[in-house]
mmCIF file of C-alpha atoms in Angstrom:
data_model
loop_
_atom_site.group_PDB
_atom_site.id
_atom_site.type_symbol
_atom_site.label_atom_id
_atom_site.label_comp_id
_atom_site.label_asym_id
_atom_site.label_seq_id
_atom_site.Cartn_x
_atom_site.Cartn_y
_atom_site.Cartn_z
ATOM 1 C CA MET A 1462 124.061 106.120 49.947
ATOM 2 C CA THR A 1463 120.625 107.962 51.753
ATOM 3 C CA TRP A 1464 121.996 107.435 55.117
ATOM 4 C CA ARG A 1465 125.135 108.976 54.171
ATOM 5 C CA ARG A 1466 123.421 111.506 52.570
ATOM 6 C CA LEU A 1467 121.213 112.809 55.629
ATOM 7 C CA ALA A 1468 124.046 112.537 57.951
ATOM 8 C CA LEU A 1469 125.795 115.627 55.327
ATOM 9 C CA ILE A 1470 122.967 117.370 55.294
ATOM 10 C CA TYR A 1471 122.169 117.086 59.556
ATOM 11 C CA LEU A 1472 126.246 118.043 60.212
ATOM 12 C CA GLY A 1473 125.341 121.481 58.114
ATOM 13 C CA LEU A 1474 121.870 121.955 59.451
ATOM 14 C CA LEU A 1475 123.957 121.635 62.691
ATOM 15 C CA ALA A 1476 126.439 123.828 61.681
ATOM 16 C CA VAL A 1477 123.806 126.563 60.749
ATOM 17 C CA SER A 1478 122.299 125.951 64.101
ATOM 18 C CA LEU A 1479 125.393 126.087 66.288
ATOM 19 C CA MET A 1480 125.894 129.658 64.021
ATOM 20 C CA SER A 1481 122.397 131.508 64.749
ATOM 21 C CA THR A 1482 122.779 129.895 68.400
ATOM 22 C CA ARG A 1483 126.081 131.143 69.179
ATOM 23 C CA PHE A 1484 125.383 134.986 67.574
ATOM 24 C CA LEU A 1485 121.754 135.542 66.424
ATOM 25 C CA PRO A 1486 119.872 137.315 68.623
ATOM 26 C CA ASP A 1487 116.116 135.653 70.215
ATOM 27 C CA PRO A 1488 113.683 135.882 67.385
ATOM 28 C CA PRO A 1489 111.485 138.615 67.616
ATOM 29 C CA LEU A 1490 107.651 139.125 69.506
ATOM 30 C CA ALA A 1491 106.501 140.173 66.344
ATOM 31 C CA LEU A 1492 107.154 136.819 64.106
ATOM 32 C CA SER A 1493 105.776 135.090 67.323
ATOM 33 C CA SER A 1494 101.947 137.588 67.462
ATOM 34 C CA GLY A 1495 100.875 135.696 63.989
ATOM 35 C CA ILE A 1496 99.748 133.008 66.014
ATOM 36 C CA ALA A 1497 99.332 134.612 69.056
ATOM 37 C CA PRO A 1498 95.874 134.034 69.074
ATOM 38 C CA ILE A 1499 95.354 130.601 68.357
ATOM 39 C CA THR A 1500 97.498 130.069 71.038
ATOM 40 C CA ALA A 1501 95.564 132.414 73.591
ATOM 41 C CA LEU A 1502 92.554 131.086 72.886
ATOM 42 C CA THR A 1503 93.576 127.654 73.324
ATOM 43 C CA ILE A 1504 95.580 128.423 76.769
ATOM 44 C CA HIS A 1505 92.402 130.106 78.017
ATOM 45 C CA ALA A 1506 90.709 127.071 77.200
ATOM 46 C CA ALA A 1507 93.115 124.822 78.771
ATOM 47 C CA GLU A 1508 92.796 127.017 81.807
ATOM 48 C CA VAL A 1509 89.534 126.671 81.888
ATOM 49 C CA ILE A 1510 89.223 122.865 81.574
ATOM 50 C CA HIS A 1511 92.373 123.242 84.171
ATOM 51 C CA ARG A 1512 90.280 125.177 86.546
ATOM 52 C CA ASP A 1513 87.427 123.119 86.133
ATOM 53 C CA LEU A 1514 89.218 120.178 86.194
ATOM 54 C CA ARG A 1515 90.694 121.394 90.187
ATOM 55 C CA TYR A 1516 87.622 122.621 91.439
ATOM 56 C CA ILE A 1517 85.784 118.922 90.451
ATOM 57 C CA ALA A 1518 88.816 117.565 92.253
ATOM 58 C CA ARG A 1519 88.319 119.679 95.328
ATOM 59 C CA GLN A 1520 84.648 118.593 94.872
ATOM 60 C CA ARG A 1521 85.572 115.367 95.867
ATOM 61 C CA THR A 1522 88.152 115.579 98.377
ATOM 62 C CA LEU A 1523 85.835 117.446 100.115
ATOM 63 C CA GLU A 1524 83.209 114.954 99.862
ATOM 64 C CA GLN A 1525 85.217 111.972 100.753
ATOM 65 C CA ASN A 1526 86.930 114.586 103.596
ATOM 66 C CA TYR A 1527 82.792 114.446 104.730
ATOM 67 C CA ARG A 1528 82.388 110.532 104.262
ATOM 68 C CA ARG A 1529 85.652 110.104 106.164
ATOM 69 C CA LEU A 1530 84.615 113.030 109.051
ATOM 70 C CA ARG A 1531 81.009 111.215 108.685
ATOM 71 C CA ARG A 1532 82.357 108.084 109.401
ATOM 72 C CA LYS A 1533 84.814 109.407 112.272
ATOM 73 C CA TYR A 1534 81.873 111.214 113.888
ATOM 74 C CA THR A 1535 78.801 108.377 113.968
ATOM 75 C CA ALA A 1536 81.943 105.718 115.298
ATOM 76 C CA LEU A 1537 83.121 108.552 117.855
ATOM 77 C CA ASN A 1538 79.650 109.325 119.360
ATOM 78 C CA ALA A 1539 78.645 105.511 119.161
ATOM 79 C CA LYS A 1540 82.128 105.210 121.427
ATOM 80 C CA TYR A 1541 81.064 108.267 123.752
ATOM 81 C CA LEU A 1542 77.510 106.475 124.137
ATOM 82 C CA ARG A 1543 78.850 103.242 124.882
ATOM 83 C CA LEU A 1544 81.337 105.118 127.673
ATOM 84 C CA ARG A 1545 78.420 107.212 128.915
ATOM 85 C CA ILE A 1546 76.909 104.058 129.918
ATOM 86 C CA GLN A 1547 79.612 102.146 131.287
ATOM 87 C CA ALA A 1548 80.301 105.383 133.408
ATOM 88 C CA ALA A 1549 76.792 105.605 134.398
ATOM 89 C CA ARG A 1550 76.932 101.992 135.611
ATOM 90 C CA GLU A 1551 80.507 102.472 137.352
ATOM 91 C CA LYS A 1552 78.380 105.482 139.222
ATOM 92 C CA ALA A 1553 75.693 103.333 140.085
ATOM 93 C CA ALA A 1554 78.081 100.200 140.882
ATOM 94 C CA ALA A 1555 80.432 102.900 143.809
ATOM 95 C CA GLN A 1556 77.216 104.297 144.706
ATOM 96 C CA ILE A 1557 76.124 100.657 145.459
ATOM 97 C CA ARG A 1558 79.407 99.384 147.251
ATOM 98 C CA ASN A 1559 79.112 103.038 149.358
ATOM 99 C CA LEU A 1560 75.851 102.684 150.568
ATOM 100 C CA GLN A 1561 74.424 98.947 149.966
ATOM 101 C CA SER A 1562 76.822 96.583 150.155
ATOM 102 C CA PRO A 1563 80.802 96.058 149.366
ATOM 103 C CA GLY A 1564 79.960 92.690 148.257
ATOM 104 C CA LEU A 1565 78.938 93.489 144.329
ATOM 105 C CA VAL A 1566 78.930 90.605 142.188
ATOM 106 C CA GLY A 1567 78.346 92.761 138.762
ATOM 107 C CA ILE A 1568 75.414 95.093 136.876
ATOM 108 C CA ALA A 1569 72.699 93.076 135.172
ATOM 109 C CA GLN A 1570 70.565 94.403 132.195
ATOM 110 C CA VAL A 1571 66.685 93.742 132.821
ATOM 111 C CA ILE A 1572 65.849 91.185 129.247
ATOM 112 C CA GLY A 1573 62.395 90.788 130.411
ATOM 113 C CA VAL A 1574 59.460 91.517 132.837
ATOM 114 C CA SER A 1575 56.541 88.956 133.928
ATOM 115 C CA THR A 1576 53.361 89.028 132.085
ATOM 116 C CA SER A 1577 51.419 88.001 134.702
ATOM 117 C CA PRO A 1578 49.302 90.627 136.481
ATOM 118 C CA LEU A 1579 49.803 89.003 139.783
ATOM 119 C CA LEU A 1580 53.546 88.318 139.779
ATOM 120 C CA ALA A 1581 56.019 90.890 139.115
ATOM 121 C CA ARG A 1582 59.264 89.358 138.362
ATOM 122 C CA LEU A 1583 62.134 89.772 136.340
ATOM 123 C CA THR A 1584 64.987 88.166 133.971
ATOM 124 C CA ILE A 1585 67.943 89.484 133.737
ATOM 125 C CA ASN A 1586 71.023 88.938 131.040
ATOM 126 C CA ARG A 1587 73.667 87.593 133.711
ATOM 127 C CA GLY A 1588 73.492 83.383 135.048
ATOM 128 C CA SER A 1589 75.397 81.485 137.032
ATOM 129 C CA ALA A 1590 78.128 81.401 134.197
ATOM 130 C CA ASP A 1591 78.545 85.016 135.963
ATOM 131 C CA GLY A 1592 78.936 83.812 139.162
ATOM 132 C CA ILE A 1593 75.201 84.417 139.832
ATOM 133 C CA HIS A 1594 73.261 82.210 142.000
ATOM 134 C CA ARG A 1595 70.247 82.119 144.028
ATOM 135 C CA PHE A 1596 68.922 84.310 146.656
ATOM 136 C CA MET A 1597 72.029 87.025 146.218
ATOM 137 C CA PRO A 1598 70.473 90.378 146.566
ATOM 138 C CA VAL A 1599 69.016 92.589 143.678
ATOM 139 C CA THR A 1600 69.083 96.587 143.803
ATOM 140 C CA VAL A 1601 69.598 99.484 142.300
ATOM 141 C CA PRO A 1602 71.170 103.157 144.007
ATOM 142 C CA GLN A 1603 67.500 103.712 144.500
ATOM 143 C CA GLY A 1604 67.409 101.213 147.174
ATOM 144 C CA LEU A 1605 66.132 97.344 146.839
ATOM 145 C CA VAL A 1606 64.313 95.626 144.063
ATOM 146 C CA GLY A 1607 64.305 91.502 144.989
ATOM 147 C CA GLN A 1608 66.510 88.885 144.707
ATOM 148 C CA VAL A 1609 67.614 86.047 142.232
ATOM 149 C CA VAL A 1610 65.154 83.135 142.221
ATOM 150 C CA GLN A 1611 66.729 81.463 139.694
ATOM 151 C CA THR A 1612 69.156 81.106 137.268
ATOM 152 C CA SER A 1613 69.986 79.396 134.110
ATOM 153 C CA ARG A 1614 73.368 79.955 132.441
ATOM 154 C CA LYS A 1615 73.387 83.112 131.220
ATOM 155 C CA GLN A 1616 70.067 84.572 132.921
ATOM 156 C CA ALA A 1617 68.439 84.554 135.949
ATOM 157 C CA GLU A 1618 64.814 85.613 137.390
ATOM 158 C CA VAL A 1619 64.203 88.102 140.031
ATOM 159 C CA ILE A 1620 61.484 88.365 142.306
ATOM 160 C CA THR A 1621 60.850 91.822 142.901
ATOM 161 C CA LEU A 1622 59.687 92.600 146.461
ATOM 162 C CA VAL A 1623 56.183 94.335 145.279
ATOM 163 C CA ASP A 1624 56.012 90.286 144.086
ATOM 164 C CA PRO A 1625 53.288 88.751 146.332
ATOM 165 C CA ARG A 1626 55.648 85.915 146.827
ATOM 166 C CA SER A 1627 58.604 88.055 148.270
ATOM 167 C CA ARG A 1628 59.159 88.318 151.740
ATOM 168 C CA VAL A 1629 61.545 91.470 153.135
ATOM 169 C CA GLY A 1630 63.072 92.111 156.539
ATOM 170 C CA VAL A 1631 62.125 95.808 157.270
ATOM 171 C CA THR A 1632 62.734 98.238 159.632
ATOM 172 C CA VAL A 1633 62.808 101.927 160.441
ATOM 173 C CA PRO A 1634 65.667 103.617 161.673
ATOM 174 C CA GLY A 1635 65.783 105.322 164.445
ATOM 175 C CA LEU A 1636 62.207 103.211 164.991
ATOM 176 C CA GLY A 1637 63.886 99.938 165.731
ATOM 177 C CA GLY A 1638 61.472 97.112 165.101
ATOM 178 C CA GLN A 1639 62.348 94.076 162.386
ATOM 179 C CA GLY A 1640 58.870 93.679 160.323
ATOM 180 C CA VAL A 1641 57.936 92.095 157.283
ATOM 181 C CA ALA A 1642 57.050 93.618 153.991
ATOM 182 C CA VAL A 1643 55.314 91.287 151.683
ATOM 183 C CA GLY A 1644 54.992 92.069 148.302
ATOM 184 C CA ARG A 1645 51.058 93.848 146.903
ATOM 185 C CA PRO A 1646 51.108 94.294 143.383
ATOM 186 C CA PRO A 1647 51.200 96.080 141.151
ATOM 187 C CA GLY A 1648 52.855 98.746 143.605
ATOM 188 C CA GLU A 1649 52.931 98.448 147.150
ATOM 189 C CA LEU A 1650 53.965 96.619 149.608
ATOM 190 C CA GLU A 1651 52.800 95.683 153.071
ATOM 191 C CA ALA A 1652 54.435 96.144 156.419
ATOM 192 C CA SER A 1653 53.751 94.100 159.849
ATOM 193 C CA PHE A 1654 55.714 95.387 162.384
ATOM 194 C CA PRO A 1655 55.108 95.065 165.997
ATOM 195 C CA THR A 1656 52.915 96.945 167.802
ATOM 196 C CA GLY A 1657 54.020 99.690 170.385
ATOM 197 C CA LEU A 1658 56.402 101.526 167.583
ATOM 198 C CA ALA A 1659 55.342 105.186 166.197
ATOM 199 C CA LEU A 1660 54.854 104.491 162.986
ATOM 200 C CA LYS A 1661 53.622 107.673 161.031
ATOM 201 C CA VAL A 1662 53.042 108.056 156.804
ATOM 202 C CA GLY A 1663 56.717 109.328 155.546
ATOM 203 C CA ASP A 1664 59.164 107.404 157.773
ATOM 204 C CA PRO A 1665 61.250 105.530 155.573
ATOM 205 C CA VAL A 1666 61.940 101.395 155.549
ATOM 206 C CA VAL A 1667 64.911 99.685 154.657
ATOM 207 C CA THR A 1668 66.126 96.441 154.885
ATOM 208 C CA ASP A 1669 67.075 94.269 157.884
ATOM 209 C CA SER A 1670 68.842 91.290 159.198
ATOM 210 C CA LEU A 1671 65.464 89.445 159.511
ATOM 211 C CA GLY A 1672 65.778 86.426 156.862
ATOM 212 C CA GLY A 1673 69.414 86.441 156.385
ATOM 213 C CA VAL A 1674 68.778 86.872 153.034
ATOM 214 C CA TYR A 1675 70.038 91.104 152.685
ATOM 215 C CA PRO A 1676 72.348 93.384 153.961
ATOM 216 C CA THR A 1677 70.985 95.831 156.274
ATOM 217 C CA GLY A 1678 70.043 99.401 155.688
ATOM 218 C CA ILE A 1679 69.549 99.301 151.913
ATOM 219 C CA PRO A 1680 66.347 101.546 151.587
ATOM 220 C CA VAL A 1681 62.907 100.082 150.927
ATOM 221 C CA GLY A 1682 60.453 102.477 150.700
ATOM 222 C CA THR A 1683 59.115 105.133 152.321
ATOM 223 C CA ILE A 1684 55.186 104.536 154.708
ATOM 224 C CA ALA A 1685 52.686 105.672 152.307
ATOM 225 C CA GLN A 1686 50.291 104.240 154.770
ATOM 226 C CA VAL A 1687 49.703 103.342 158.452
ATOM 227 C CA LEU A 1688 47.088 100.641 158.875
ATOM 228 C CA PRO A 1689 44.607 100.537 161.275
ATOM 229 C CA PRO A 1690 45.536 97.661 164.475
ATOM 230 C CA PRO A 1691 43.136 94.640 164.340
ATOM 231 C CA PRO A 1692 41.458 94.158 167.241
ATOM 232 C CA ASN A 1693 43.596 92.125 169.588
ATOM 233 C CA GLY A 1694 46.426 91.922 167.379
ATOM 234 C CA ILE A 1695 49.683 92.062 168.296
ATOM 235 C CA LEU A 1696 51.230 93.855 164.704
ATOM 236 C CA GLN A 1697 50.037 97.105 163.402
ATOM 237 C CA HIS A 1698 50.595 96.783 159.320
ATOM 238 C CA VAL A 1699 51.606 99.687 156.982
ATOM 239 C CA LEU A 1700 51.521 99.734 153.319
ATOM 240 C CA ILE A 1701 54.763 100.908 151.482
ATOM 241 C CA THR A 1702 55.432 102.838 148.895
ATOM 242 C CA PRO A 1703 58.985 101.075 147.420
ATOM 243 C CA ASP A 1704 61.684 103.885 146.557
ATOM 244 C CA VAL A 1705 62.381 101.959 143.339
ATOM 245 C CA ASN A 1706 59.925 101.410 140.661
ATOM 246 C CA VAL A 1707 60.353 97.766 139.500
ATOM 247 C CA ASN A 1708 58.578 98.015 136.022
ATOM 248 C CA ASP A 1709 60.790 100.953 134.943
ATOM 249 C CA LEU A 1710 64.323 99.011 135.111
ATOM 250 C CA GLU A 1711 66.945 98.959 132.803
ATOM 251 C CA GLU A 1712 69.772 97.578 134.637
ATOM 252 C CA VAL A 1713 70.093 96.207 138.457
ATOM 253 C CA ALA A 1714 73.110 95.408 140.037
ATOM 254 C CA ILE A 1715 74.015 92.087 141.848
ATOM 255 C CA LEU A 1716 75.385 91.602 145.543
ATOM 256 C CA GLN A 1717 77.024 89.083 147.028
ATOM 257 C CA ALA A 1718 73.851 86.630 149.213
ATOM 258 C CA LEU A 1719 74.390 86.893 152.900
ATOM 259 C CA MET B 492 93.203 117.053 51.747
ATOM 260 C CA LEU B 493 95.133 119.315 51.890
ATOM 261 C CA TRP B 494 93.367 121.596 54.876
ATOM 262 C CA LYS B 495 93.746 118.420 56.941
ATOM 263 C CA GLY B 496 97.524 118.557 56.932
ATOM 264 C CA ILE B 497 97.237 122.857 58.000
ATOM 265 C CA LEU B 498 94.916 121.817 60.758
ATOM 266 C CA PHE B 499 96.873 118.978 62.175
ATOM 267 C CA PHE B 500 100.070 121.689 62.416
ATOM 268 C CA LEU B 501 97.692 124.189 63.481
ATOM 269 C CA VAL B 502 96.275 121.819 66.254
ATOM 270 C CA ILE B 503 99.775 120.802 67.389
ATOM 271 C CA LEU B 504 100.968 124.620 67.486
ATOM 272 C CA ALA B 505 97.888 125.551 69.452
ATOM 273 C CA ILE B 506 97.773 122.918 71.949
ATOM 274 C CA GLN B 507 101.760 121.986 73.009
ATOM 275 C CA GLY B 508 101.762 125.025 75.656
ATOM 276 C CA PRO B 509 98.952 124.555 76.926
ATOM 277 C CA LEU B 510 99.018 121.549 77.909
ATOM 278 C CA ARG B 511 101.215 122.286 80.749
ATOM 279 C CA TYR B 512 98.051 123.251 82.171
ATOM 280 C CA LEU B 513 95.730 120.120 82.267
ATOM 281 C CA LEU B 514 98.804 118.024 83.412
ATOM 282 C CA PRO B 515 99.588 117.025 86.801
ATOM 283 C CA PRO B 516 102.476 119.118 88.735
ATOM 284 C CA GLY B 517 105.738 118.414 88.228
ATOM 285 C CA PHE B 518 104.573 116.443 85.358
ATOM 286 C CA GLY B 519 106.385 117.436 81.852
ATOM 287 C CA PRO B 520 104.130 117.900 78.425
ATOM 288 C CA PRO B 521 104.872 115.964 75.832
ATOM 289 C CA ASP B 522 107.077 117.272 73.013
ATOM 290 C CA LEU B 523 104.307 117.371 70.040
ATOM 291 C CA PHE B 524 106.263 118.575 68.028
ATOM 292 C CA LEU B 525 108.783 116.009 67.848
ATOM 293 C CA LEU B 526 105.655 113.321 67.222
ATOM 294 C CA ALA B 527 104.642 116.089 64.088
ATOM 295 C CA SER B 528 108.177 115.408 63.021
ATOM 296 C CA LEU B 529 108.266 111.488 63.176
ATOM 297 C CA VAL B 530 104.626 111.795 61.420
ATOM 298 C CA LEU B 531 106.014 113.542 58.632
ATOM 299 C CA ALA B 532 109.114 111.784 58.411
ATOM 300 C CA ALA B 533 107.416 108.704 57.669
ATOM 301 C CA ARG B 534 105.558 109.915 55.075
ATOM 302 C CA VAL B 535 107.738 112.232 52.866
ATOM 303 C CA LYS B 536 111.503 110.623 51.812
ATOM 304 C CA PRO B 537 114.109 111.443 54.155
ATOM 305 C CA VAL B 538 116.063 114.519 53.018
ATOM 306 C CA TRP B 539 112.666 116.292 52.874
ATOM 307 C CA GLY B 540 111.242 114.276 56.091
ATOM 308 C CA LEU B 541 114.817 116.023 57.639
ATOM 309 C CA LEU B 542 114.501 119.982 56.218
ATOM 310 C CA ALA B 543 111.104 119.491 57.245
ATOM 311 C CA ALA B 544 111.580 118.625 61.272
ATOM 312 C CA TYR B 545 114.718 120.985 60.539
ATOM 313 C CA GLY B 546 112.148 124.038 59.368
ATOM 314 C CA LEU B 547 109.533 123.011 62.153
ATOM 315 C CA GLY B 548 111.927 123.120 64.831
ATOM 316 C CA LEU B 549 112.781 126.768 63.729
ATOM 317 C CA VAL B 550 109.071 127.426 64.226
ATOM 318 C CA GLN B 551 109.348 125.831 67.046
ATOM 319 C CA ASP B 552 112.153 128.249 68.465
ATOM 320 C CA LEU B 553 110.182 131.320 67.133
ATOM 321 C CA VAL B 554 107.124 130.824 69.145
ATOM 322 C CA GLY B 555 109.208 129.738 72.032
ATOM 323 C CA HIS B 556 110.899 132.884 71.788
ATOM 324 C CA GLY B 557 113.902 130.423 72.646
ATOM 325 C CA LEU B 558 117.380 130.255 70.868
ATOM 326 C CA LEU B 559 117.192 129.868 67.431
ATOM 327 C CA GLY B 560 118.063 126.752 65.897
ATOM 328 C CA LEU B 561 118.199 124.890 68.900
ATOM 329 C CA HIS B 562 114.705 123.052 69.130
ATOM 330 C CA ALA B 563 115.343 122.574 64.547
ATOM 331 C CA ILE B 564 118.539 120.744 65.541
ATOM 332 C CA GLY B 565 116.930 119.219 68.116
ATOM 333 C CA LEU B 566 114.182 117.677 65.683
ATOM 334 C CA ALA B 567 116.468 117.564 62.932
ATOM 335 C CA GLY B 568 119.294 115.076 65.012
ATOM 336 C CA ALA B 569 115.202 112.942 66.301
ATOM 337 C CA VAL B 570 114.655 112.590 62.619
ATOM 338 C CA LEU B 571 118.053 111.379 61.627
ATOM 339 C CA LEU B 572 118.088 108.857 64.430
ATOM 340 C CA TYR B 573 114.277 107.753 63.118
ATOM 341 C CA TYR B 574 115.230 107.376 60.284
ATOM 342 C CA GLY B 575 118.360 105.010 60.750
ATOM 343 C CA LEU B 576 117.061 103.058 63.390
ATOM 344 C CA GLN B 577 113.975 102.565 60.758
ATOM 345 C CA ARG B 578 116.707 101.159 58.580
ATOM 346 C CA TRP B 579 118.119 98.426 60.220
ATOM 347 C CA LEU B 580 114.154 97.488 62.033
ATOM 348 C CA GLY B 581 111.926 98.729 59.822
ATOM 349 C CA ARG B 582 108.153 100.290 61.544
ATOM 350 C CA HIS B 583 106.564 97.313 61.151
ATOM 351 C CA THR B 584 105.315 96.612 64.706
ATOM 352 C CA LEU B 585 104.186 99.019 67.781
ATOM 353 C CA LEU B 586 107.961 97.748 69.275
ATOM 354 C CA GLN B 587 109.985 98.788 66.481
ATOM 355 C CA GLU B 588 107.309 101.715 66.440
ATOM 356 C CA THR B 589 108.130 102.861 70.376
ATOM 357 C CA LEU B 590 112.602 101.928 69.324
ATOM 358 C CA GLY B 591 112.643 104.437 66.694
ATOM 359 C CA LEU B 592 110.405 106.960 69.065
ATOM 360 C CA LEU B 593 113.051 106.473 71.652
ATOM 361 C CA ALA B 594 115.979 106.670 68.745
ATOM 362 C CA ALA B 595 114.456 109.710 67.769
ATOM 363 C CA LEU B 596 114.270 111.204 71.512
ATOM 364 C CA LEU B 597 118.402 110.091 72.014
ATOM 365 C CA GLY B 598 118.516 111.739 68.525
ATOM 366 C CA GLN B 599 116.729 114.994 70.079
ATOM 367 C CA TRP B 600 118.706 115.658 73.321
ATOM 368 C CA GLY B 601 121.819 114.471 71.749
ATOM 369 C CA SER B 602 121.880 117.525 69.313
ATOM 370 C CA TYR B 603 120.748 119.514 72.555
ATOM 371 C CA LEU B 604 123.497 118.610 74.580
ATOM 372 C CA ILE B 605 125.992 119.297 71.259
ATOM 373 C CA VAL B 606 124.686 122.983 71.520
ATOM 374 C CA ALA B 607 124.925 122.702 74.978
ATOM 375 C CA ALA B 608 128.474 121.652 74.793
ATOM 376 C CA TRP B 609 128.978 125.097 71.970
ATOM 377 C CA LEU B 610 127.054 127.335 73.808
ATOM 378 C CA ARG B 611 129.010 126.422 77.348
ATOM 379 C CA ASP B 612 125.943 128.462 79.082
ATOM 380 C CA GLY B 613 124.927 126.027 81.305
ATOM 381 C CA LEU B 614 121.554 125.033 78.863
ATOM 382 C CA ILE B 615 121.613 121.549 79.878
ATOM 383 C CA THR B 616 122.779 120.287 83.683
ATOM 384 C CA PRO B 617 122.843 116.766 84.612
ATOM 385 C CA HIS B 618 119.652 117.885 86.714
ATOM 386 C CA THR B 619 117.835 118.887 83.322
ATOM 387 C CA LEU B 620 118.340 115.271 82.302
ATOM 388 C CA VAL B 621 117.625 113.478 85.520
ATOM 389 C CA THR B 622 114.557 115.440 86.179
ATOM 390 C CA ILE B 623 113.263 117.179 82.527
ATOM 391 C CA PHE B 624 114.366 114.246 80.510
ATOM 392 C CA PRO B 625 112.853 111.061 81.775
ATOM 393 C CA LEU B 626 109.458 113.461 82.093
ATOM 394 C CA GLU B 627 109.539 114.226 78.621
ATOM 395 C CA VAL B 628 110.364 111.051 77.221
ATOM 396 C CA LEU B 629 107.304 109.065 79.351
ATOM 397 C CA ALA B 630 104.688 112.050 77.988
ATOM 398 C CA THR B 631 105.819 112.086 74.285
ATOM 399 C CA LEU B 632 105.261 108.071 74.619
ATOM 400 C CA ILE B 633 101.848 108.533 76.110
ATOM 401 C CA PHE B 634 100.707 110.925 73.147
ATOM 402 C CA PHE B 635 102.402 108.490 70.077
ATOM 403 C CA PRO B 636 99.516 106.810 69.761
ATOM 404 C CA LEU B 637 97.100 109.713 70.090
ATOM 405 C CA VAL B 638 99.176 111.850 67.360
ATOM 406 C CA GLN B 639 99.507 109.029 65.209
ATOM 407 C CA ALA B 640 95.765 108.292 65.252
ATOM 408 C CA PHE B 641 95.402 112.169 64.824
ATOM 409 C CA ALA B 642 97.863 112.135 61.796
ATOM 410 C CA ARG B 643 96.198 108.683 60.422
ATOM 411 C CA TRP B 644 93.109 111.200 60.252
ATOM 412 C CA ALA B 645 95.348 114.373 58.876
ATOM 413 C CA PHE B 646 96.908 112.148 55.861
ATOM 414 C CA GLY B 647 95.707 108.711 55.805
ATOM 415 C CA GLU B 648 97.423 105.532 56.382
ATOM 416 C CA LEU B 649 101.506 104.982 55.809
ATOM 417 C CA ALA B 650 101.731 103.492 52.836
ATOM 418 C CA VAL B 651 104.226 100.335 52.777
ATOM 419 C CA PRO B 652 106.773 99.982 50.884
ATOM 420 C CA GLU B 653 106.379 96.840 47.821
ATOM 421 C CA ALA B 654 109.604 95.239 49.430
ATOM 422 C CA GLN B 655 107.703 94.990 52.729
ATOM 423 C CA GLN B 656 104.069 94.066 51.141
ATOM 424 C CA PRO B 657 103.365 90.165 51.595
#
């Protein structure tokens, strides 16, 4: 019964609404001006809240963007550094191929140096698994470093040219003559040449085929001192300052053994 | 506690418009007048509930400078279907309350459609039904528990009819 009554009331109200929506003008503004202060206040409050929320959201977005860009920058910087190191290696490898020997086996990092004050040896991070074998010459673009004397699977030991047990066949370009340079720690070589050569301080010294270990023409150093000839000697001795400071190497190139 | 009831309607009146500012873009505000009508309808006799809803709708029309009687009959239609469904289902569970609200929304928009058909001026288009109606349903459903809690504070708990008492 109530439901029917409600439906009838609704129909009556519907009729009123249909008439009012069709024939009555829009309600005047004066009718709503009474609550205008309330709505104005809440609208202002809502605008302030909305603006603050938007500001916080923007700050969060900016912070997220900053973190994302920071991560990207770090990754790109690391990539750039890797590429720069790789480019330096490639450049060094190209120099070695062009100037010293085309038989470049690879580039290795120096991971250890001899702790003895008498010896001058290096440990590199490549070994037999990388195709490194004994007697392979080791160089850098500036000149000769030494040769591999021992290998393990992942590492190799290099005897540098200033080690007292190092023997390098050398010559002076333009003068001819073959000599042998022996290491003289901490940082020199002593080379013996046949007498009769007009050796003088400042002459460059390069590798020679003597001994059959090193490719010819790799820079070894510069004559620093011509020692007085021993009486009745058949050899003259010179001190050589090597072109390569073997105590300051990070990477070296390994060449094919002859 | 008359002042609580007055405060309830003043708050509804005051925040219905500004809510639009606080919601994400494209997300329509809930119809707080509809929720207020249902809250009131649940607490008074049906005839008075229907008339009160119509009156509340008239206030909404006046405040909104719209077609006088449009929202009024919308709220009356909403309360009518709300009572109708409540008569069959009752309002003991959350599901029944939600179904009652959905029926009310259908009654409200059904009334709008009748007025729109009468006016023939494109007040409601299929696009309106596809875009605005679902968002309003969603927003009103979300705000329903909040308004109910506010109404419990303002008007007290709903009285359980004797026939429904254990």
